Tab-separated table of C-alpha atoms and ligand atoms in Angstrom:
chain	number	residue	atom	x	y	z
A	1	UNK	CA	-2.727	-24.658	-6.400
A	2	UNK	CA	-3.308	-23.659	-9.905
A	3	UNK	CA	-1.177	-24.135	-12.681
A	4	UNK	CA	0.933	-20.596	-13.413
A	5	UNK	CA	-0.428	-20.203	-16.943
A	6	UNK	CA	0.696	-16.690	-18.698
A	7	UNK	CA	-2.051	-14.802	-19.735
A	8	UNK	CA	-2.020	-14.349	-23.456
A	9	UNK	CA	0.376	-10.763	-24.724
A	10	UNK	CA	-1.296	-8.063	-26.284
A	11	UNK	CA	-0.376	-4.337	-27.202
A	12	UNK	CA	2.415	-5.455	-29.640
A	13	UNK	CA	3.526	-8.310	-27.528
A	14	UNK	CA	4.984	-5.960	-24.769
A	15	UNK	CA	4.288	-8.086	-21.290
A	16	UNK	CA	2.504	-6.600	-18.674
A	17	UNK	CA	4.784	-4.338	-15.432
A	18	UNK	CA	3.916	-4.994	-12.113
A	19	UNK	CA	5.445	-2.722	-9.673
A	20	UNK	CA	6.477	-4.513	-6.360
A	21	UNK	CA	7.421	-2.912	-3.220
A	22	UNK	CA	10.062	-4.726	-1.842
A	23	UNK	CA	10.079	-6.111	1.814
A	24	UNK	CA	6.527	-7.375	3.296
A	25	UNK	CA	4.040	-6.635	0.954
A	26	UNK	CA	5.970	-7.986	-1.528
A	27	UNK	CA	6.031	-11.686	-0.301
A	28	UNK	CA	2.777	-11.786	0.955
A	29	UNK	CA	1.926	-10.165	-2.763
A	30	UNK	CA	3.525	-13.388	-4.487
A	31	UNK	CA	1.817	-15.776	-2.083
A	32	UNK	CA	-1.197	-14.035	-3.292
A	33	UNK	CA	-0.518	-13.885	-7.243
A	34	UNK	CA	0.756	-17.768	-7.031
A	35	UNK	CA	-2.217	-19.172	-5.222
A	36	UNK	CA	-4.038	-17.095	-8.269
A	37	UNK	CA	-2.142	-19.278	-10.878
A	38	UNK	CA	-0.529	-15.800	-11.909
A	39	UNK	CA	3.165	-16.317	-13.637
A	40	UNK	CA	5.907	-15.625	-10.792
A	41	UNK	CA	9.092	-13.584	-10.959
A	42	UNK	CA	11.863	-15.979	-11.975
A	43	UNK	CA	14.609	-16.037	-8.863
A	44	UNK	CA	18.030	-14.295	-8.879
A	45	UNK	CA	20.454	-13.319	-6.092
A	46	UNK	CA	18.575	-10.622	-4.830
A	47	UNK	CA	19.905	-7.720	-7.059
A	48	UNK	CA	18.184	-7.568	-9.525
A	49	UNK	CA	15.265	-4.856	-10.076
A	50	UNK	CA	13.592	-6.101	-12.967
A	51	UNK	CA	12.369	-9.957	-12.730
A	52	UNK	CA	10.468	-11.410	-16.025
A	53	UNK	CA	8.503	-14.701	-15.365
A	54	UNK	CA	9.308	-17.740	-17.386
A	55	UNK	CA	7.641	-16.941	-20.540
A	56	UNK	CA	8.164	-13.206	-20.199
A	57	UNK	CA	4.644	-12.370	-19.847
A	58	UNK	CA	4.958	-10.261	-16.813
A	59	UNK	CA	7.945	-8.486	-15.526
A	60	UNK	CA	7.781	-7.369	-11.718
A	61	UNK	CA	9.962	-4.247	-11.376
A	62	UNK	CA	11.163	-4.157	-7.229
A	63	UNK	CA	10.166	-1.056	-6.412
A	64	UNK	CA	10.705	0.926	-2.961
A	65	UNK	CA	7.327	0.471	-1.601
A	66	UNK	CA	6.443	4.884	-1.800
A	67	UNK	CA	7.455	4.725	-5.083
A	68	UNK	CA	5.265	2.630	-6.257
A	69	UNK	CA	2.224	5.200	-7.614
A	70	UNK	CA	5.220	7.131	-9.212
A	71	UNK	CA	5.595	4.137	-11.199
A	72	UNK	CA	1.968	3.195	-11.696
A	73	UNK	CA	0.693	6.998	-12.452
A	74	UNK	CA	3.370	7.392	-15.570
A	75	UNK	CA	3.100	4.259	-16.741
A	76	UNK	CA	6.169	2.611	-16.321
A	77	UNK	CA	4.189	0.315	-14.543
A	78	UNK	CA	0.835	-1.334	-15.843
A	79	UNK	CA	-0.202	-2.306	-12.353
A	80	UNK	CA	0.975	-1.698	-8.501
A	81	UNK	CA	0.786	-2.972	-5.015
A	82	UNK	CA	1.116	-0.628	-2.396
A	83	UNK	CA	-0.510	0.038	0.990
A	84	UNK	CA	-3.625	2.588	1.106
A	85	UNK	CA	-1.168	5.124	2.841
A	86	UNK	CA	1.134	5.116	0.457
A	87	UNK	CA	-1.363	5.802	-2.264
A	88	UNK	CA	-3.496	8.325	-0.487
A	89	UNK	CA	-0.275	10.187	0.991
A	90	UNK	CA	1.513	10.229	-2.917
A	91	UNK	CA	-1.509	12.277	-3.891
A	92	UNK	CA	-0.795	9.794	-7.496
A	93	UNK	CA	-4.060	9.222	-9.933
A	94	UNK	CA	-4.459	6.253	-10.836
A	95	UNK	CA	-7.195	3.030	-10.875
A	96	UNK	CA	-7.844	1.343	-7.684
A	97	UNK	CA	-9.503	-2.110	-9.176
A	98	UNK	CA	-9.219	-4.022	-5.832
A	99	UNK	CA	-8.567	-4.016	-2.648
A	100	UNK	CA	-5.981	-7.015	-1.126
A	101	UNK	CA	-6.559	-8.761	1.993
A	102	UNK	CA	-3.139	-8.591	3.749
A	103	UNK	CA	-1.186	-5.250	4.838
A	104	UNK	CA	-3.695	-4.469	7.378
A	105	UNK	CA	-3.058	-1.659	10.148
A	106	UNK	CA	-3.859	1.726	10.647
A	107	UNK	CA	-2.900	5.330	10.358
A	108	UNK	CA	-2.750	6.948	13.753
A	109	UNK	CA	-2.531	9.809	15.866
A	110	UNK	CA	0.354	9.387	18.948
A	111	UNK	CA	0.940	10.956	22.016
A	112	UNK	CA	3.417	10.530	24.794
A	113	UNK	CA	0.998	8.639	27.690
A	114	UNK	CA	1.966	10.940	30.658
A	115	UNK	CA	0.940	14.009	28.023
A	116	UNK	CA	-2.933	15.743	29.440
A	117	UNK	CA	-5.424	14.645	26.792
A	118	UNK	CA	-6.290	17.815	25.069
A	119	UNK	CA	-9.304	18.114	22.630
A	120	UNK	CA	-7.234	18.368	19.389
A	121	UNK	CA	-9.070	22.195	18.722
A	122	UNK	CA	-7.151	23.241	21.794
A	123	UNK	CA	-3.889	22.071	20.657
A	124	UNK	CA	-1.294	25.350	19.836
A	125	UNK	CA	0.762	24.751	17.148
A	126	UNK	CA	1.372	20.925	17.951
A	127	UNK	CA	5.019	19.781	16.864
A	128	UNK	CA	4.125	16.145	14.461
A	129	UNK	CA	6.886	13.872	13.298
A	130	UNK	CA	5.421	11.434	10.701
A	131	UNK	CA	6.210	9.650	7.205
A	132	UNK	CA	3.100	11.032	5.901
A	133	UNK	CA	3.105	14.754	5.636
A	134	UNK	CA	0.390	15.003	3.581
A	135	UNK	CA	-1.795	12.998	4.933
A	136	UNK	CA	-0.975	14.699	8.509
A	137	UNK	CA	-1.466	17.843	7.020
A	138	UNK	CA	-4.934	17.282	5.632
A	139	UNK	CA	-5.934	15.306	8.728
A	140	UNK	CA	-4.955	19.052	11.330
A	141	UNK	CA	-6.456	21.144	8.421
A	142	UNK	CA	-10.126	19.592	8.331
A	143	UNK	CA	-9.756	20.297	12.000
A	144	UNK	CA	-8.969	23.958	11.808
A	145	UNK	CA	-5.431	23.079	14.125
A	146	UNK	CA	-2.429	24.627	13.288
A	147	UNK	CA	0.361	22.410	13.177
A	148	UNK	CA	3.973	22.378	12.423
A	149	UNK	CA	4.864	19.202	10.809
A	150	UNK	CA	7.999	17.568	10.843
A	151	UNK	CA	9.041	14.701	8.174
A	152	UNK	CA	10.713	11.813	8.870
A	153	UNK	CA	11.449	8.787	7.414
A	154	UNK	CA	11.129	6.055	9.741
A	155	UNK	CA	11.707	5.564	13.858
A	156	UNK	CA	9.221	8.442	14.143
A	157	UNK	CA	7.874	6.958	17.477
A	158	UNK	CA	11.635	8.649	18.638
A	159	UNK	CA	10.217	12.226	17.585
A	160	UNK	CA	8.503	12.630	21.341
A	161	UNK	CA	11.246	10.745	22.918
A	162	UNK	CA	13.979	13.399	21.727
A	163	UNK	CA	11.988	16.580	22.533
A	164	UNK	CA	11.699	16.680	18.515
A	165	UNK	CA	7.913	16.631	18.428
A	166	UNK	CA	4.755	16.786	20.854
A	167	UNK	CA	2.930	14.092	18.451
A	168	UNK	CA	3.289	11.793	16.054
A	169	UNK	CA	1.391	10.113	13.075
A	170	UNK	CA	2.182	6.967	12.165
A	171	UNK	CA	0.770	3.628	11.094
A	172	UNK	CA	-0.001	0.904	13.957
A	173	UNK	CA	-0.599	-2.666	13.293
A	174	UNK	CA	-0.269	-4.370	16.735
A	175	UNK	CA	0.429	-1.516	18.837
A	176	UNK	CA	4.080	-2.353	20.167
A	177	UNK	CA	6.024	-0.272	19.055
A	178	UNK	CA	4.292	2.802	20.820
A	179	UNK	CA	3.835	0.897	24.257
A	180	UNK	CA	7.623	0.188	24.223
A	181	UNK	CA	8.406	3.968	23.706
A	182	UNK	CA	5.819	5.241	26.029
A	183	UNK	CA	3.280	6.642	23.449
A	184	UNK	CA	-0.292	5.512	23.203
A	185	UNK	CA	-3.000	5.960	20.192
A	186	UNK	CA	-5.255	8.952	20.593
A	187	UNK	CA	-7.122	9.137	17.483
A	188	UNK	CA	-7.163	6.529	14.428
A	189	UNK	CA	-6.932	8.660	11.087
A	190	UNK	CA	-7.204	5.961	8.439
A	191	UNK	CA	-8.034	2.034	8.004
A	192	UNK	CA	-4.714	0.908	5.754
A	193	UNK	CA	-4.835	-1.965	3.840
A	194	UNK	CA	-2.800	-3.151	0.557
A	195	UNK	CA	-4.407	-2.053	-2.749
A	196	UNK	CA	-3.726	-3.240	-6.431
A	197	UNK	CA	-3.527	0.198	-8.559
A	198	UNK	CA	-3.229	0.537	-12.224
A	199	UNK	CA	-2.066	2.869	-14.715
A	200	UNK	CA	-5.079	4.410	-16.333
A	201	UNK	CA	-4.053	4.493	-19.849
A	202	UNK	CA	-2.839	1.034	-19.403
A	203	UNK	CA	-6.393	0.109	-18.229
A	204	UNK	CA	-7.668	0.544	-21.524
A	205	UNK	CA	-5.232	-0.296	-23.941
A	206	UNK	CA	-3.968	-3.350	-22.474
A	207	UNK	CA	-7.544	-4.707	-21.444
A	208	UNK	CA	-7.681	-8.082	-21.737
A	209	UNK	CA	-3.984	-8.707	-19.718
A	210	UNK	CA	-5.338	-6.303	-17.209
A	211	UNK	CA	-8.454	-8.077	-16.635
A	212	UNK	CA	-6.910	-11.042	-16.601
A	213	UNK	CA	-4.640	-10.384	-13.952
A	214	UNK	CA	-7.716	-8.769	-11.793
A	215	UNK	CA	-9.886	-11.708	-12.681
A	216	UNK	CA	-7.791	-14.050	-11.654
A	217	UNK	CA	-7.022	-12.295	-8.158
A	218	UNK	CA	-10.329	-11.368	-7.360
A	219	UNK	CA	-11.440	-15.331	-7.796
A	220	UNK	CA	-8.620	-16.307	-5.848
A	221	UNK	CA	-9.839	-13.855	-2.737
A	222	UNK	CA	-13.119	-15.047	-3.426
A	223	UNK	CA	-12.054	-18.774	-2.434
A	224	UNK	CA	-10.275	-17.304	0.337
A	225	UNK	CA	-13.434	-16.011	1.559
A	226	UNK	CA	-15.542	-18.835	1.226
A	227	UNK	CA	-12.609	-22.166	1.186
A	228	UNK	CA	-15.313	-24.347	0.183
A	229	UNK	CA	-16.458	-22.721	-2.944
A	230	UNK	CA	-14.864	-24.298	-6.387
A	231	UNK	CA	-13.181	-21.933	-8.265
A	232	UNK	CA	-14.582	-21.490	-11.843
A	233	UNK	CA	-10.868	-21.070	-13.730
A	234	UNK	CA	-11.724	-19.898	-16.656
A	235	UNK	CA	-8.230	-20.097	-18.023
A	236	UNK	CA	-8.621	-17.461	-20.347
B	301	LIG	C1	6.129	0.552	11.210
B	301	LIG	C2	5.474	1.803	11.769
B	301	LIG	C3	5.654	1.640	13.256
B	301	LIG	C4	5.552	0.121	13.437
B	301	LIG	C5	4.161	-0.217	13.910
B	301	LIG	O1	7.490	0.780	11.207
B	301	LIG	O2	6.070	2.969	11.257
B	301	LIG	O3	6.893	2.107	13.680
B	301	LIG	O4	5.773	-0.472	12.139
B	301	LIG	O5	4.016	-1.600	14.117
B	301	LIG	P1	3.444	-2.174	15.502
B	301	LIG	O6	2.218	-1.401	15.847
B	301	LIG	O7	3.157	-3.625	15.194
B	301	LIG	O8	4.530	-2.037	16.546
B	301	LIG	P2	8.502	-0.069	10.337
B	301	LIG	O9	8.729	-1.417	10.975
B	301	LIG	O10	8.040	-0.137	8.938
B	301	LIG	O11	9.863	0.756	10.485
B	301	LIG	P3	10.120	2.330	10.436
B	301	LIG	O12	9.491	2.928	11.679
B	301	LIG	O13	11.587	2.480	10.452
B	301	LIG	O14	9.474	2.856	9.188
């Protein structure tokens, strides 16, 4: 592993944000950014929302995972990790400089298994419980169905199971979860992965921490890729 070396301060000294969404992404993020030789989060008791590594370089602010964009978008946050469907449902503009290899699953369509396969164009008003409203909503749109969409925020696999909803869209990573409620996959919407965003202002005018931080992630995925490559660290 590399040495954690803190990439030099610029814009007046003020460290770089990272915005972290707490729970899995966020450990497998850390792996990630330590194997990179990127300064850590110091450790506290779990409470705290703002963590500064040791020479106050970076500052991770533990963000619930959907609010991550918000952060990155106004700029309370420099950079972001957050899964694809979080992005793309948030509707937030920002930069997208790379893509991470870890978070993978997909966005899907869900249907109870005993319910007839219809062609979705013959579907009437379809009842859909989901997390992603947006992305639900675009997805029946661009197929000229009319549905009624129903948000929830997590368990939506119950939505069918309660006479709440006909379908459901949700993500799937190893299928479980629908086979033990008696649903099954009709129609994969999305590929989801986890995605490193950026503020765009803070693109620019913090530059060389920015690219720094990208650099040193994108050689890091590069070893992954190919183990037996050196790495060329250019400790800058
Ligand atoms: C996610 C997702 C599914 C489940 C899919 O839920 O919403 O429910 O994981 O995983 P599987 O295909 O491996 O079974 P999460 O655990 O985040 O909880 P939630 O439903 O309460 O949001």
């Amino acid at each position: 592993m590399k040495p954690h070396t803190e990439p030099p301060v610029v814009g007046g000294g003020a460290p770089l944000m990272v915005a972290l969404p707490k729970g899995r992404l966020a450990e497998q993020t850390l792996e990630l950014f330590a194997a990179a030789g990127l300064p850590l989060p110091g450790s506290d008791n779990g409470r705290k929302l703002i963590l500064e590594s040791a020479a106050g370089t970076l500052r991770y602010i533990m963000a619930k995972p959907s609010d991550v964009p918000t952060f990155v978008e106004y700029g309370a946050a420099d950079l972001g990790i957050c899964g694809l469907d979080t992005l793309r449902e948030s509707r937030r503009q920002v930069y997208e400089p790379l893509l991470l290899p870890f978070g993978y699953c997909r966005l899907s369509l869900a249907a109870p298994a005993d319910r007839p396969e219809n062609p979705l164009r013959y579907e009437s008003q379809p009842r859909v419980a989901t997390k992603y409203p947006n992305l639900t909503a675009d997805f029946f749109r661009s197929r000229g169905v009319n549905a009624e969409i129903i948000t929830l925020h997590g368990s939506v696999e119950l939505g069918p199971l309660v006479g709440l909803a006909h379908l459901i869209v949700d993500l799937v990573e190893t299928g479980s979860t629908l086979q033990a409620n008696g649903l099954v996959e009709t129609r994969k919407i999305m590929d989801i992965q986890a995605v490193l965003i950026a503020n765009r202002a803070a693109y620019h005018l913090k530059r060389e921490s920015v690219e720094q931080v990208i650099n040193r992630l994108q050689a890091q995925l590069k070893q992954l890729e190919n183990p037996s490559r050196k790495v060329y660290d250019r400790n800058c």
